PDB file of C-alpha atoms in Angstrom:
ATOM      1  CA  UNK A  21     112.735 118.469 133.832  1.00  0.00           C
ATOM      2  CA  UNK A  22     111.905 117.135 130.976  1.00  0.00           C
ATOM      3  CA  UNK A  23     113.171 117.417 127.409  1.00  0.00           C
ATOM      4  CA  UNK A  24     111.331 118.663 125.069  1.00  0.00           C
ATOM      5  CA  UNK A  25     110.882 118.411 120.620  1.00  0.00           C
ATOM      6  CA  UNK A  26     112.662 121.560 119.565  1.00  0.00           C
ATOM      7  CA  UNK A  27     111.473 120.485 116.087  1.00  0.00           C
ATOM      8  CA  UNK A  28     108.836 121.112 114.098  1.00  0.00           C
ATOM      9  CA  UNK A  29     106.602 118.369 112.545  1.00  0.00           C
ATOM     10  CA  UNK A  30     107.491 118.989 109.498  1.00  0.00           C
ATOM     11  CA  UNK A  31     110.830 118.685 110.436  1.00  0.00           C
ATOM     12  CA  UNK A  32     110.444 115.399 112.471  1.00  0.00           C
ATOM     13  CA  UNK A  33     108.288 114.284 109.519  1.00  0.00           C
ATOM     14  CA  UNK A  34     111.292 114.860 107.128  1.00  0.00           C
ATOM     15  CA  UNK A  35     113.549 113.428 109.629  1.00  0.00           C
ATOM     16  CA  UNK A  36     111.718 109.556 109.471  1.00  0.00           C
ATOM     17  CA  UNK A  37     111.715 109.975 105.708  1.00  0.00           C
ATOM     18  CA  UNK A  38     115.247 110.475 105.094  1.00  0.00           C
ATOM     19  CA  UNK A  39     115.735 107.608 107.687  1.00  0.00           C
ATOM     20  CA  UNK A  40     114.300 105.726 105.718  1.00  0.00           C
ATOM     21  CA  UNK A  41     116.018 105.872 102.700  1.00  0.00           C
ATOM     22  CA  UNK A  42     117.857 103.064 101.911  1.00  0.00           C
ATOM     23  CA  UNK A  43     122.382 103.998 100.759  1.00  0.00           C
ATOM     24  CA  UNK A  44     123.101 103.691  97.459  1.00  0.00           C
ATOM     25  CA  UNK A  45     125.690 104.820  95.341  1.00  0.00           C
ATOM     26  CA  UNK A  46     125.664 108.556  93.983  1.00  0.00           C
ATOM     27  CA  UNK A  47     124.061 109.125  90.991  1.00  0.00           C
ATOM     28  CA  UNK A  48     125.729 110.771  87.792  1.00  0.00           C
ATOM     29  CA  UNK A  49     127.637 113.164  87.518  1.00  0.00           C
ATOM     30  CA  UNK A  50     129.672 112.131  91.289  1.00  0.00           C
ATOM     31  CA  UNK A  51     131.840 110.198  90.975  1.00  0.00           C
ATOM     32  CA  UNK A  52     133.044 109.532  94.317  1.00  0.00           C
ATOM     33  CA  UNK A  53     131.696 108.491  97.754  1.00  0.00           C
ATOM     34  CA  UNK A  54     132.842 109.092 100.606  1.00  0.00           C
ATOM     35  CA  UNK A  55     132.104 108.363 104.708  1.00  0.00           C
ATOM     36  CA  UNK A  56     133.158 110.424 107.013  1.00  0.00           C
ATOM     37  CA  UNK A  57     132.090 108.856 110.742  1.00  0.00           C
ATOM     38  CA  UNK A  58     130.684 111.797 113.046  1.00  0.00           C
ATOM     39  CA  UNK A  59     129.079 112.141 116.340  1.00  0.00           C
ATOM     40  CA  UNK A  60     126.693 115.061 117.311  1.00  0.00           C
ATOM     41  CA  UNK A  61     127.347 117.123 114.288  1.00  0.00           C
ATOM     42  CA  UNK A  62     126.032 120.888 114.890  1.00  0.00           C
ATOM     43  CA  UNK A  63     127.184 122.615 111.352  1.00  0.00           C
ATOM     44  CA  UNK A  64     128.957 122.426 108.705  1.00  0.00           C
ATOM     45  CA  UNK A  65     131.212 124.217 105.889  1.00  0.00           C
ATOM     46  CA  UNK A  66     133.471 123.829 103.195  1.00  0.00           C
ATOM     47  CA  UNK A  67     136.606 125.525 103.377  1.00  0.00           C
ATOM     48  CA  UNK A  68     138.263 127.386 100.334  1.00  0.00           C
ATOM     49  CA  UNK A  69     140.425 123.830  98.889  1.00  0.00           C
ATOM     50  CA  UNK A  70     136.833 122.293  99.766  1.00  0.00           C
ATOM     51  CA  UNK A  71     137.386 120.178 102.444  1.00  0.00           C
ATOM     52  CA  UNK A  72     134.509 119.307 104.788  1.00  0.00           C
ATOM     53  CA  UNK A  73     134.810 121.273 107.794  1.00  0.00           C
ATOM     54  CA  UNK A  74     132.926 119.380 110.666  1.00  0.00           C
ATOM     55  CA  UNK A  75     131.640 120.836 113.797  1.00  0.00           C
ATOM     56  CA  UNK A  76     130.230 119.175 116.858  1.00  0.00           C
ATOM     57  CA  UNK A  77     130.219 119.496 120.786  1.00  0.00           C
ATOM     58  CA  UNK A  78     133.478 118.014 120.731  1.00  0.00           C
ATOM     59  CA  UNK A  79     136.222 120.262 117.894  1.00  0.00           C
ATOM     60  CA  UNK A  80     135.619 119.780 114.668  1.00  0.00           C
ATOM     61  CA  UNK A  81     137.512 118.252 112.391  1.00  0.00           C
ATOM     62  CA  UNK A  82     138.796 119.578 108.545  1.00  0.00           C
ATOM     63  CA  UNK A  83     138.099 116.198 105.903  1.00  0.00           C
ATOM     64  CA  UNK A  84     139.673 115.875 102.273  1.00  0.00           C
ATOM     65  CA  UNK A  85     136.164 114.907 100.572  1.00  0.00           C
ATOM     66  CA  UNK A  86     137.083 112.690  97.835  1.00  0.00           C
ATOM     67  CA  UNK A  87     139.904 110.507 100.037  1.00  0.00           C
ATOM     68  CA  UNK A  88     137.909 110.667 103.308  1.00  0.00           C
ATOM     69  CA  UNK A  89     141.733 111.696 105.118  1.00  0.00           C
ATOM     70  CA  UNK A  90     141.438 113.034 108.062  1.00  0.00           C
ATOM     71  CA  UNK A  91     143.457 116.581 107.850  1.00  0.00           C
ATOM     72  CA  UNK A  92     142.961 117.486 111.009  1.00  0.00           C
ATOM     73  CA  UNK A  93     141.157 117.091 114.072  1.00  0.00           C
ATOM     74  CA  UNK A  94     140.758 119.453 117.249  1.00  0.00           C
ATOM     75  CA  UNK A  95     139.668 118.296 120.290  1.00  0.00           C
ATOM     76  CA  UNK A  96     139.114 121.109 122.344  1.00  0.00           C
ATOM     77  CA  UNK A  97     135.295 122.394 122.284  1.00  0.00           C
ATOM     78  CA  UNK A  98     135.647 125.682 124.230  1.00  0.00           C
ATOM     79  CA  UNK A  99     138.416 126.594 122.148  1.00  0.00           C
ATOM     80  CA  UNK A 100     135.881 125.837 118.255  1.00  0.00           C
ATOM     81  CA  UNK A 101     132.860 126.992 120.053  1.00  0.00           C
ATOM     82  CA  UNK A 102     135.641 130.816 120.157  1.00  0.00           C
ATOM     83  CA  UNK A 103     135.942 129.978 116.479  1.00  0.00           C
ATOM     84  CA  UNK A 104     132.217 130.476 115.786  1.00  0.00           C
ATOM     85  CA  UNK A 105     131.020 134.192 115.611  1.00  0.00           C
ATOM     86  CA  UNK A 106     128.573 135.640 117.616  1.00  0.00           C
ATOM     87  CA  UNK A 107     126.233 135.368 114.624  1.00  0.00           C
ATOM     88  CA  UNK A 108     126.486 131.966 113.709  1.00  0.00           C
ATOM     89  CA  UNK A 109     127.149 132.179 110.563  1.00  0.00           C
ATOM     90  CA  UNK A 110     131.203 132.029 109.785  1.00  0.00           C
ATOM     91  CA  UNK A 111     133.923 129.909 111.567  1.00  0.00           C
ATOM     92  CA  UNK A 112     137.171 131.251 111.744  1.00  0.00           C
ATOM     93  CA  UNK A 113     140.273 128.281 112.569  1.00  0.00           C
ATOM     94  CA  UNK A 114     143.827 129.510 112.275  1.00  0.00           C
ATOM     95  CA  UNK A 115     144.371 127.075 110.601  1.00  0.00           C
ATOM     96  CA  UNK A 116     141.815 128.189 107.718  1.00  0.00           C
ATOM     97  CA  UNK A 117     142.973 131.301 105.484  1.00  0.00           C
ATOM     98  CA  UNK A 118     139.647 132.572 106.085  1.00  0.00           C
ATOM     99  CA  UNK A 119     136.325 132.338 107.116  1.00  0.00           C
ATOM    100  CA  UNK A 120     134.111 129.432 106.155  1.00  0.00           C
ATOM    101  CA  UNK A 121     130.357 130.164 105.967  1.00  0.00           C
ATOM    102  CA  UNK A 122     128.978 127.147 108.095  1.00  0.00           C
ATOM    103  CA  UNK A 123     125.231 125.758 108.431  1.00  0.00           C
ATOM    104  CA  UNK A 124     123.071 123.541 110.550  1.00  0.00           C
ATOM    105  CA  UNK A 125     121.125 122.694 113.115  1.00  0.00           C
ATOM    106  CA  UNK A 126     122.783 125.350 115.506  1.00  0.00           C
ATOM    107  CA  UNK A 127     124.466 127.496 113.007  1.00  0.00           C
ATOM    108  CA  UNK A 128     123.727 129.518 109.733  1.00  0.00           C
ATOM    109  CA  UNK A 129     119.887 129.141 108.671  1.00  0.00           C
ATOM    110  CA  UNK A 130     119.574 126.255 111.076  1.00  0.00           C
ATOM    111  CA  UNK A 131     117.376 125.696 113.452  1.00  0.00           C
ATOM    112  CA  UNK A 132     118.308 128.230 116.743  1.00  0.00           C
ATOM    113  CA  UNK A 133     117.385 127.690 120.339  1.00  0.00           C
ATOM    114  CA  UNK A 134     117.368 130.732 122.743  1.00  0.00           C
TER     115      UNK A 134
END
């Protein structure tokens, strides 16, 4: 069995262009640059405190955007999947005060594979 490409030619072209970009300092008015190591991110969003939520096949993390400090890391992939709504538009963890809107490759208005 072979894996077939699920991205459109437009998406592949956009990806190629993005990969050619050089990393630079953030433009004005942004003052901070934060690098958050992540692998296999499928979806992301921001909680009510504007912390970054990254969801992957190996769990999720909550990171403070200014400092890059990881506030929480959950490594239970099955439990994390259960926190994603059936329509894949929101994420709700008991640590978060309310569900958050998510977006990405497999969530929100991203690419959907059935």
